[in-house]
């Protein structure tokens, strides 16, 4: 049995759902999931659909060609079709913080994430023993002001060699250049504390403690050239009180970062995210 996922967005009009479902029925497909959303302000229709095909001779490439010719072009759709046979390949970029790395590798090792972690890149050697313990290839690529361009060329070479589908910055403490972003548009996921932009700098939790914050949080988003302003994938918050120490705030914040980043990775790898006008539509 073959299973595919279809993501569609286009100008809203009548009979879009009927047109797509009838097309799949004619191809002997069985729809097992369908969800849709209409942005009334933009007048844009979004849909995510999963379908199964029991024919042994079913070809995803042939289906794509027919879908484009018979339906997508006529309705001026922006669309993507993914086969369940193709598991997305992910690369992890890290620096010295290990909490997100341990969480991701733990979930990956337990089979919770439907993806392949092809390798880990770091600008430091500190966390190599963790990668070795989980038997994930580790590449140390130092980054300085003078070597940044060369370093990113090495990163791109590895990404292309391994046919990486998306990148996760698991507390990678370097600003990603437009060159890398343009090669992976809406395919680089970052995590940061939700204090931004109110508490910028190296010690946001210290600043938050001084202000007596009552809520802390974390945000995972796609990376764009505008720093920390890309389309938001996942967010979460937790209430805190005056009794929290700086250490307590950091611990709670890191817990949120782990959960939010893991959820964002799941949503992206399961093809449940659609980006439009720097916003996201997240399907269940």
PDB file of C-alpha atoms in Angstrom:
ATOM      1  CA  UNK A   1       0.000   0.000   0.000  1.00  0.00           C
ATOM      2  CA  UNK A   2       1.241   3.465  -0.946  1.00  0.00           C
ATOM      3  CA  UNK A   3       0.401   6.544   1.098  1.00  0.00           C
ATOM      4  CA  UNK A   4       0.798  10.143   0.002  1.00  0.00           C
ATOM      5  CA  UNK A   5       0.286  13.541   1.630  1.00  0.00           C
ATOM      6  CA  UNK A   6      -0.951  16.489  -0.428  1.00  0.00           C
ATOM      7  CA  UNK A   7      -0.560  20.132   0.650  1.00  0.00           C
ATOM      8  CA  UNK A   8      -2.454  22.762  -1.331  1.00  0.00           C
ATOM      9  CA  UNK A   9      -3.047  26.489  -1.199  1.00  0.00           C
ATOM     10  CA  UNK A  10      -4.715  28.665  -3.790  1.00  0.00           C
ATOM     11  CA  UNK A  11      -7.292  31.407  -4.206  1.00  0.00           C
ATOM     12  CA  UNK A  12     -10.496  30.359  -2.503  1.00  0.00           C
ATOM     13  CA  UNK A  13     -13.314  29.251  -4.800  1.00  0.00           C
ATOM     14  CA  UNK A  14     -16.151  26.744  -4.791  1.00  0.00           C
ATOM     15  CA  UNK A  15     -15.691  22.993  -5.322  1.00  0.00           C
ATOM     16  CA  UNK A  16     -11.960  22.790  -4.534  1.00  0.00           C
ATOM     17  CA  UNK A  17     -12.423  19.961  -2.036  1.00  0.00           C
ATOM     18  CA  UNK A  18     -14.818  18.123  -4.333  1.00  0.00           C
ATOM     19  CA  UNK A  19     -12.433  18.475  -7.276  1.00  0.00           C
ATOM     20  CA  UNK A  20      -9.500  17.046  -5.315  1.00  0.00           C
ATOM     21  CA  UNK A  21     -11.428  14.201  -3.677  1.00  0.00           C
ATOM     22  CA  UNK A  22     -13.041  13.198  -6.976  1.00  0.00           C
ATOM     23  CA  UNK A  23      -9.637  13.211  -8.652  1.00  0.00           C
ATOM     24  CA  UNK A  24      -8.276  10.868  -5.980  1.00  0.00           C
ATOM     25  CA  UNK A  25     -11.331   8.615  -6.234  1.00  0.00           C
ATOM     26  CA  UNK A  26     -10.784   8.295  -9.993  1.00  0.00           C
ATOM     27  CA  UNK A  27      -7.205   7.206  -9.250  1.00  0.00           C
ATOM     28  CA  UNK A  28      -8.560   4.493  -6.908  1.00  0.00           C
ATOM     29  CA  UNK A  29      -7.326   6.279  -3.801  1.00  0.00           C
ATOM     30  CA  UNK A  30      -8.824   6.107  -0.323  1.00  0.00           C
ATOM     31  CA  UNK A  31      -8.744   9.373   1.666  1.00  0.00           C
ATOM     32  CA  UNK A  32      -7.798   8.752   5.311  1.00  0.00           C
ATOM     33  CA  UNK A  33      -7.351  12.379   6.436  1.00  0.00           C
ATOM     34  CA  UNK A  34      -8.534  15.768   5.205  1.00  0.00           C
ATOM     35  CA  UNK A  35      -8.391  19.198   6.815  1.00  0.00           C
ATOM     36  CA  UNK A  36      -8.804  22.638   5.313  1.00  0.00           C
ATOM     37  CA  UNK A  37      -8.692  26.299   6.266  1.00  0.00           C
ATOM     38  CA  UNK A  38      -9.774  29.507   4.534  1.00  0.00           C
ATOM     39  CA  UNK A  39      -8.012  32.769   5.329  1.00  0.00           C
ATOM     40  CA  UNK A  40     -10.909  35.185   4.847  1.00  0.00           C
ATOM     41  CA  UNK A  41      -8.723  38.280   4.915  1.00  0.00           C
ATOM     42  CA  UNK A  42      -6.400  36.984   2.194  1.00  0.00           C
ATOM     43  CA  UNK A  43      -9.105  34.902   0.442  1.00  0.00           C
ATOM     44  CA  UNK A  44      -6.727  31.926   0.369  1.00  0.00           C
ATOM     45  CA  UNK A  45      -7.710  28.264   0.676  1.00  0.00           C
ATOM     46  CA  UNK A  46      -5.410  25.755   2.427  1.00  0.00           C
ATOM     47  CA  UNK A  47      -5.779  21.989   2.552  1.00  0.00           C
ATOM     48  CA  UNK A  48      -3.878  18.945   3.787  1.00  0.00           C
ATOM     49  CA  UNK A  49      -4.934  15.508   2.657  1.00  0.00           C
ATOM     50  CA  UNK A  50      -3.640  11.974   3.167  1.00  0.00           C
ATOM     51  CA  UNK A  51      -4.613   9.188   0.780  1.00  0.00           C
ATOM     52  CA  UNK A  52      -3.816   5.493   0.417  1.00  0.00           C
ATOM     53  CA  UNK A  53      -3.511   3.491  -2.797  1.00  0.00           C
ATOM     54  CA  UNK A  54      -3.618  -0.291  -2.809  1.00  0.00           C
ATOM     55  CA  UNK A  55      -2.516  -0.732  -6.436  1.00  0.00           C
ATOM     56  CA  UNK A  56       0.932  -2.311  -6.642  1.00  0.00           C
ATOM     57  CA  UNK A  57       1.723  -0.302  -9.758  1.00  0.00           C
ATOM     58  CA  UNK A  58       0.927   3.077  -8.186  1.00  0.00           C
ATOM     59  CA  UNK A  59       3.594   5.666  -9.007  1.00  0.00           C
ATOM     60  CA  UNK A  60       3.927   8.900  -7.045  1.00  0.00           C
ATOM     61  CA  UNK A  61       5.671  10.590  -9.974  1.00  0.00           C
ATOM     62  CA  UNK A  62       2.873   9.621 -12.373  1.00  0.00           C
ATOM     63  CA  UNK A  63       0.278  10.794  -9.864  1.00  0.00           C
ATOM     64  CA  UNK A  64       2.049  14.145  -9.530  1.00  0.00           C
ATOM     65  CA  UNK A  65       2.148  14.641 -13.283  1.00  0.00           C
ATOM     66  CA  UNK A  66      -1.558  13.870 -13.645  1.00  0.00           C
ATOM     67  CA  UNK A  67      -2.470  16.042 -10.650  1.00  0.00           C
ATOM     68  CA  UNK A  68      -0.580  18.975 -12.151  1.00  0.00           C
ATOM     69  CA  UNK A  69      -2.041  18.613 -15.627  1.00  0.00           C
ATOM     70  CA  UNK A  70      -5.633  17.706 -14.773  1.00  0.00           C
ATOM     71  CA  UNK A  71      -6.220  19.775 -11.654  1.00  0.00           C
ATOM     72  CA  UNK A  72      -3.491  21.967 -10.173  1.00  0.00           C
ATOM     73  CA  UNK A  73      -2.759  24.056 -13.257  1.00  0.00           C
ATOM     74  CA  UNK A  74      -6.448  24.662 -13.944  1.00  0.00           C
ATOM     75  CA  UNK A  75      -7.107  25.857 -10.376  1.00  0.00           C
ATOM     76  CA  UNK A  76      -3.777  27.750 -10.161  1.00  0.00           C
ATOM     77  CA  UNK A  77      -2.715  25.793  -7.088  1.00  0.00           C
ATOM     78  CA  UNK A  78       0.529  25.929  -5.165  1.00  0.00           C
ATOM     79  CA  UNK A  79       0.998  22.319  -4.134  1.00  0.00           C
ATOM     80  CA  UNK A  80       3.341  19.660  -2.831  1.00  0.00           C
ATOM     81  CA  UNK A  81       2.902  15.899  -2.781  1.00  0.00           C
ATOM     82  CA  UNK A  82       4.963  13.668  -0.492  1.00  0.00           C
ATOM     83  CA  UNK A  83       5.216   9.889  -0.451  1.00  0.00           C
ATOM     84  CA  UNK A  84       5.332   8.136   2.928  1.00  0.00           C
ATOM     85  CA  UNK A  85       8.181   6.057   1.486  1.00  0.00           C
ATOM     86  CA  UNK A  86      10.454   9.104   1.621  1.00  0.00           C
ATOM     87  CA  UNK A  87      11.533   9.804   5.193  1.00  0.00           C
ATOM     88  CA  UNK A  88      12.893  13.365   5.511  1.00  0.00           C
ATOM     89  CA  UNK A  89      16.594  13.771   6.216  1.00  0.00           C
ATOM     90  CA  UNK A  90      17.520  16.235   8.954  1.00  0.00           C
ATOM     91  CA  UNK A  91      20.824  17.864   9.935  1.00  0.00           C
ATOM     92  CA  UNK A  92      21.422  19.235  13.426  1.00  0.00           C
ATOM     93  CA  UNK A  93      23.480  22.382  14.039  1.00  0.00           C
ATOM     94  CA  UNK A  94      24.676  22.826  17.624  1.00  0.00           C
ATOM     95  CA  UNK A  95      27.176  24.786  19.717  1.00  0.00           C
ATOM     96  CA  UNK A  96      27.709  24.138  23.456  1.00  0.00           C
ATOM     97  CA  UNK A  97      24.200  23.907  24.950  1.00  0.00           C
ATOM     98  CA  UNK A  98      23.191  20.250  25.224  1.00  0.00           C
ATOM     99  CA  UNK A  99      19.589  20.217  26.532  1.00  0.00           C
ATOM    100  CA  UNK A 100      17.869  20.361  23.134  1.00  0.00           C
ATOM    101  CA  UNK A 101      20.394  17.945  21.623  1.00  0.00           C
ATOM    102  CA  UNK A 102      19.835  15.296  24.305  1.00  0.00           C
ATOM    103  CA  UNK A 103      16.066  15.658  23.969  1.00  0.00           C
ATOM    104  CA  UNK A 104      16.054  15.339  20.171  1.00  0.00           C
ATOM    105  CA  UNK A 105      18.427  12.372  20.127  1.00  0.00           C
ATOM    106  CA  UNK A 106      16.463  10.657  22.901  1.00  0.00           C
ATOM    107  CA  UNK A 107      13.210  11.008  20.954  1.00  0.00           C
ATOM    108  CA  UNK A 108      14.954   9.924  17.762  1.00  0.00           C
ATOM    109  CA  UNK A 109      16.491   6.875  19.426  1.00  0.00           C
ATOM    110  CA  UNK A 110      13.088   5.804  20.783  1.00  0.00           C
ATOM    111  CA  UNK A 111      11.477   6.032  17.338  1.00  0.00           C
ATOM    112  CA  UNK A 112       9.319   9.037  18.200  1.00  0.00           C
ATOM    113  CA  UNK A 113      10.530  11.108  15.242  1.00  0.00           C
ATOM    114  CA  UNK A 114       9.711   9.985  11.697  1.00  0.00           C
ATOM    115  CA  UNK A 115      12.946  11.196  10.120  1.00  0.00           C
ATOM    116  CA  UNK A 116      16.614  10.424   9.672  1.00  0.00           C
ATOM    117  CA  UNK A 117      19.314  12.449  11.439  1.00  0.00           C
ATOM    118  CA  UNK A 118      22.079  12.291   8.871  1.00  0.00           C
ATOM    119  CA  UNK A 119      24.718  14.186  10.854  1.00  0.00           C
ATOM    120  CA  UNK A 120      25.473  16.862  13.422  1.00  0.00           C
ATOM    121  CA  UNK A 121      27.492  20.001  12.702  1.00  0.00           C
ATOM    122  CA  UNK A 122      28.999  22.095  15.476  1.00  0.00           C
ATOM    123  CA  UNK A 123      31.290  25.077  15.718  1.00  0.00           C
ATOM    124  CA  UNK A 124      32.730  23.525  18.897  1.00  0.00           C
ATOM    125  CA  UNK A 125      33.932  20.045  19.850  1.00  0.00           C
ATOM    126  CA  UNK A 126      32.331  20.012  23.312  1.00  0.00           C
ATOM    127  CA  UNK A 127      29.274  17.891  22.432  1.00  0.00           C
ATOM    128  CA  UNK A 128      30.984  15.361  20.161  1.00  0.00           C
ATOM    129  CA  UNK A 129      30.839  12.638  22.859  1.00  0.00           C
ATOM    130  CA  UNK A 130      27.020  12.891  22.836  1.00  0.00           C
ATOM    131  CA  UNK A 131      26.901  12.401  19.070  1.00  0.00           C
ATOM    132  CA  UNK A 132      29.312   9.483  19.362  1.00  0.00           C
ATOM    133  CA  UNK A 133      27.184   7.894  22.090  1.00  0.00           C
ATOM    134  CA  UNK A 134      24.130   8.015  19.818  1.00  0.00           C
ATOM    135  CA  UNK A 135      26.217   6.917  16.803  1.00  0.00           C
ATOM    136  CA  UNK A 136      25.432  10.057  14.796  1.00  0.00           C
ATOM    137  CA  UNK A 137      28.193  11.387  12.481  1.00  0.00           C
ATOM    138  CA  UNK A 138      29.691  14.595  13.915  1.00  0.00           C
ATOM    139  CA  UNK A 139      31.460  17.334  11.968  1.00  0.00           C
ATOM    140  CA  UNK A 140      33.395  20.096  13.683  1.00  0.00           C
ATOM    141  CA  UNK A 141      33.373  23.239  11.550  1.00  0.00           C
ATOM    142  CA  UNK A 142      34.802  26.216  13.480  1.00  0.00           C
ATOM    143  CA  UNK A 143      33.272  29.609  12.744  1.00  0.00           C
ATOM    144  CA  UNK A 144      35.069  32.915  13.219  1.00  0.00           C
ATOM    145  CA  UNK A 145      34.540  36.335  11.721  1.00  0.00           C
ATOM    146  CA  UNK A 146      37.306  35.632   9.203  1.00  0.00           C
ATOM    147  CA  UNK A 147      36.252  32.041   8.342  1.00  0.00           C
ATOM    148  CA  UNK A 148      32.448  32.326   8.333  1.00  0.00           C
ATOM    149  CA  UNK A 149      32.093  32.222   4.538  1.00  0.00           C
ATOM    150  CA  UNK A 150      34.429  29.241   4.243  1.00  0.00           C
ATOM    151  CA  UNK A 151      32.640  27.476   7.110  1.00  0.00           C
ATOM    152  CA  UNK A 152      29.229  27.864   5.496  1.00  0.00           C
ATOM    153  CA  UNK A 153      30.598  26.583   2.195  1.00  0.00           C
ATOM    154  CA  UNK A 154      31.698  23.421   4.042  1.00  0.00           C
ATOM    155  CA  UNK A 155      28.274  23.169   5.668  1.00  0.00           C
ATOM    156  CA  UNK A 156      26.513  23.482   2.318  1.00  0.00           C
ATOM    157  CA  UNK A 157      28.795  20.873   0.795  1.00  0.00           C
ATOM    158  CA  UNK A 158      27.805  18.387   3.508  1.00  0.00           C
ATOM    159  CA  UNK A 159      24.112  19.266   3.267  1.00  0.00           C
ATOM    160  CA  UNK A 160      24.078  18.748  -0.491  1.00  0.00           C
ATOM    161  CA  UNK A 161      26.173  15.586  -0.355  1.00  0.00           C
ATOM    162  CA  UNK A 162      23.707  13.962   2.069  1.00  0.00           C
ATOM    163  CA  UNK A 163      20.576  15.328   0.329  1.00  0.00           C
ATOM    164  CA  UNK A 164      19.371  17.013   3.511  1.00  0.00           C
ATOM    165  CA  UNK A 165      15.702  18.049   3.497  1.00  0.00           C
ATOM    166  CA  UNK A 166      15.765  20.392   6.484  1.00  0.00           C
ATOM    167  CA  UNK A 167      18.025  21.798   9.193  1.00  0.00           C
ATOM    168  CA  UNK A 168      17.423  22.246  12.916  1.00  0.00           C
ATOM    169  CA  UNK A 169      19.388  24.816  14.902  1.00  0.00           C
ATOM    170  CA  UNK A 170      19.386  23.183  18.332  1.00  0.00           C
ATOM    171  CA  UNK A 171      20.801  26.214  20.152  1.00  0.00           C
ATOM    172  CA  UNK A 172      23.361  26.892  17.427  1.00  0.00           C
ATOM    173  CA  UNK A 173      24.860  30.179  18.556  1.00  0.00           C
ATOM    174  CA  UNK A 174      25.700  31.620  15.144  1.00  0.00           C
ATOM    175  CA  UNK A 175      23.714  33.841  12.800  1.00  0.00           C
ATOM    176  CA  UNK A 176      22.908  31.947   9.612  1.00  0.00           C
ATOM    177  CA  UNK A 177      23.800  33.787   6.408  1.00  0.00           C
ATOM    178  CA  UNK A 178      21.367  34.572   3.547  1.00  0.00           C
ATOM    179  CA  UNK A 179      23.249  32.073   1.378  1.00  0.00           C
ATOM    180  CA  UNK A 180      22.265  29.138   3.578  1.00  0.00           C
ATOM    181  CA  UNK A 181      18.734  30.499   4.091  1.00  0.00           C
ATOM    182  CA  UNK A 182      18.163  30.870   0.355  1.00  0.00           C
ATOM    183  CA  UNK A 183      19.253  27.277  -0.206  1.00  0.00           C
ATOM    184  CA  UNK A 184      16.798  26.057   2.443  1.00  0.00           C
ATOM    185  CA  UNK A 185      13.802  28.429   2.445  1.00  0.00           C
ATOM    186  CA  UNK A 186      11.355  27.550   5.242  1.00  0.00           C
ATOM    187  CA  UNK A 187      13.513  24.506   5.938  1.00  0.00           C
ATOM    188  CA  UNK A 188      15.705  25.821   8.760  1.00  0.00           C
ATOM    189  CA  UNK A 189      14.083  25.573  12.200  1.00  0.00           C
ATOM    190  CA  UNK A 190      15.336  27.608  15.139  1.00  0.00           C
ATOM    191  CA  UNK A 191      14.428  27.800  18.836  1.00  0.00           C
ATOM    192  CA  UNK A 192      14.670  30.808  21.122  1.00  0.00           C
ATOM    193  CA  UNK A 193      13.271  32.076  24.377  1.00  0.00           C
ATOM    194  CA  UNK A 194      10.151  34.180  23.933  1.00  0.00           C
ATOM    195  CA  UNK A 195      11.642  37.144  25.784  1.00  0.00           C
ATOM    196  CA  UNK A 196      12.801  38.515  22.465  1.00  0.00           C
ATOM    197  CA  UNK A 197      12.847  41.328  21.652  1.00  0.00           C
ATOM    198  CA  UNK A 198      12.245  42.593  25.194  1.00  0.00           C
ATOM    199  CA  UNK A 199      15.218  40.794  26.720  1.00  0.00           C
ATOM    200  CA  UNK A 200      17.961  40.545  24.125  1.00  0.00           C
ATOM    201  CA  UNK A 201      21.563  39.671  24.795  1.00  0.00           C
ATOM    202  CA  UNK A 202      23.489  36.770  26.238  1.00  0.00           C
ATOM    203  CA  UNK A 203      21.609  36.531  29.563  1.00  0.00           C
ATOM    204  CA  UNK A 204      17.882  36.996  28.886  1.00  0.00           C
ATOM    205  CA  UNK A 205      16.801  35.085  31.980  1.00  0.00           C
ATOM    206  CA  UNK A 206      18.865  37.374  34.181  1.00  0.00           C
ATOM    207  CA  UNK A 207      17.165  40.378  32.599  1.00  0.00           C
ATOM    208  CA  UNK A 208      13.762  38.743  33.022  1.00  0.00           C
ATOM    209  CA  UNK A 209      14.495  38.021  36.678  1.00  0.00           C
ATOM    210  CA  UNK A 210      15.343  41.668  37.287  1.00  0.00           C
ATOM    211  CA  UNK A 211      12.020  42.715  35.747  1.00  0.00           C
ATOM    212  CA  UNK A 212      10.037  40.213  37.798  1.00  0.00           C
ATOM    213  CA  UNK A 213       8.372  38.484  34.862  1.00  0.00           C
ATOM    214  CA  UNK A 214       5.286  36.355  35.465  1.00  0.00           C
ATOM    215  CA  UNK A 215       5.420  34.302  32.249  1.00  0.00           C
ATOM    216  CA  UNK A 216       8.339  32.754  30.390  1.00  0.00           C
ATOM    217  CA  UNK A 217       8.175  30.932  27.101  1.00  0.00           C
ATOM    218  CA  UNK A 218       9.840  29.574  23.992  1.00  0.00           C
ATOM    219  CA  UNK A 219       9.249  29.982  20.266  1.00  0.00           C
ATOM    220  CA  UNK A 220      10.279  27.771  17.369  1.00  0.00           C
ATOM    221  CA  UNK A 221      10.237  29.323  13.916  1.00  0.00           C
ATOM    222  CA  UNK A 222      11.658  29.111  10.425  1.00  0.00           C
ATOM    223  CA  UNK A 223      14.813  31.139   9.880  1.00  0.00           C
ATOM    224  CA  UNK A 224      14.655  34.173   7.610  1.00  0.00           C
ATOM    225  CA  UNK A 225      17.114  36.959   6.912  1.00  0.00           C
ATOM    226  CA  UNK A 226      15.332  39.111   9.487  1.00  0.00           C
ATOM    227  CA  UNK A 227      16.678  37.785  12.786  1.00  0.00           C
ATOM    228  CA  UNK A 228      14.123  35.852  14.905  1.00  0.00           C
ATOM    229  CA  UNK A 229      11.237  37.126  12.764  1.00  0.00           C
ATOM    230  CA  UNK A 230      10.482  34.069  10.631  1.00  0.00           C
ATOM    231  CA  UNK A 231       7.154  32.193  10.432  1.00  0.00           C
ATOM    232  CA  UNK A 232       6.257  30.743  13.841  1.00  0.00           C
ATOM    233  CA  UNK A 233       5.754  26.974  14.031  1.00  0.00           C
ATOM    234  CA  UNK A 234       5.229  26.352  17.747  1.00  0.00           C
ATOM    235  CA  UNK A 235       5.141  28.268  21.028  1.00  0.00           C
ATOM    236  CA  UNK A 236       4.533  27.522  24.688  1.00  0.00           C
ATOM    237  CA  UNK A 237       4.582  29.432  27.973  1.00  0.00           C
ATOM    238  CA  UNK A 238       4.746  28.724  31.677  1.00  0.00           C
ATOM    239  CA  UNK A 239       3.793  30.923  34.590  1.00  0.00           C
ATOM    240  CA  UNK A 240       6.483  31.798  37.127  1.00  0.00           C
ATOM    241  CA  UNK A 241       6.417  33.684  40.412  1.00  0.00           C
ATOM    242  CA  UNK A 242       8.577  35.990  42.505  1.00  0.00           C
ATOM    243  CA  UNK A 243       9.869  32.894  44.311  1.00  0.00           C
ATOM    244  CA  UNK A 244      11.729  31.667  41.210  1.00  0.00           C
ATOM    245  CA  UNK A 245      15.495  32.135  41.242  1.00  0.00           C
ATOM    246  CA  UNK A 246      17.487  32.792  38.073  1.00  0.00           C
ATOM    247  CA  UNK A 247      18.462  29.118  38.134  1.00  0.00           C
ATOM    248  CA  UNK A 248      14.781  28.154  38.311  1.00  0.00           C
ATOM    249  CA  UNK A 249      13.937  30.413  35.360  1.00  0.00           C
ATOM    250  CA  UNK A 250      16.737  28.949  33.246  1.00  0.00           C
ATOM    251  CA  UNK A 251      15.656  25.374  34.062  1.00  0.00           C
ATOM    252  CA  UNK A 252      12.010  26.076  33.265  1.00  0.00           C
ATOM    253  CA  UNK A 253      12.968  27.922  30.091  1.00  0.00           C
ATOM    254  CA  UNK A 254      15.124  25.059  28.872  1.00  0.00           C
ATOM    255  CA  UNK A 255      12.286  22.598  29.485  1.00  0.00           C
ATOM    256  CA  UNK A 256      10.039  24.757  27.317  1.00  0.00           C
ATOM    257  CA  UNK A 257      12.707  25.046  24.620  1.00  0.00           C
ATOM    258  CA  UNK A 258      13.044  21.250  24.413  1.00  0.00           C
ATOM    259  CA  UNK A 259       9.300  20.645  24.135  1.00  0.00           C
ATOM    260  CA  UNK A 260       8.643  23.461  21.672  1.00  0.00           C
ATOM    261  CA  UNK A 261      11.542  22.499  19.396  1.00  0.00           C
ATOM    262  CA  UNK A 262      10.581  18.811  19.424  1.00  0.00           C
ATOM    263  CA  UNK A 263       6.983  19.675  18.515  1.00  0.00           C
ATOM    264  CA  UNK A 264       8.150  21.933  15.680  1.00  0.00           C
ATOM    265  CA  UNK A 265      10.368  19.163  14.306  1.00  0.00           C
ATOM    266  CA  UNK A 266       7.459  16.708  14.405  1.00  0.00           C
ATOM    267  CA  UNK A 267       5.093  19.109  12.666  1.00  0.00           C
ATOM    268  CA  UNK A 268       7.587  19.869   9.908  1.00  0.00           C
ATOM    269  CA  UNK A 269       8.722  16.274   9.336  1.00  0.00           C
ATOM    270  CA  UNK A 270       5.094  15.068   9.209  1.00  0.00           C
ATOM    271  CA  UNK A 271       4.313  17.740   6.594  1.00  0.00           C
ATOM    272  CA  UNK A 272       1.738  19.520   8.730  1.00  0.00           C
ATOM    273  CA  UNK A 273       3.048  23.073   8.241  1.00  0.00           C
ATOM    274  CA  UNK A 274       2.182  25.456   5.413  1.00  0.00           C
ATOM    275  CA  UNK A 275       3.845  28.871   5.138  1.00  0.00           C
ATOM    276  CA  UNK A 276       2.140  31.863   3.578  1.00  0.00           C
ATOM    277  CA  UNK A 277       3.046  35.561   3.945  1.00  0.00           C
ATOM    278  CA  UNK A 278       5.426  34.893   6.865  1.00  0.00           C
ATOM    279  CA  UNK A 279       2.677  33.054   8.765  1.00  0.00           C
ATOM    280  CA  UNK A 280       2.011  29.374   9.195  1.00  0.00           C
ATOM    281  CA  UNK A 281      -1.051  27.185   8.928  1.00  0.00           C
ATOM    282  CA  UNK A 282      -0.581  24.196  11.249  1.00  0.00           C
ATOM    283  CA  UNK A 283      -2.717  21.135  10.611  1.00  0.00           C
ATOM    284  CA  UNK A 284      -3.553  18.591  13.307  1.00  0.00           C
TER     285      UNK A 284
END
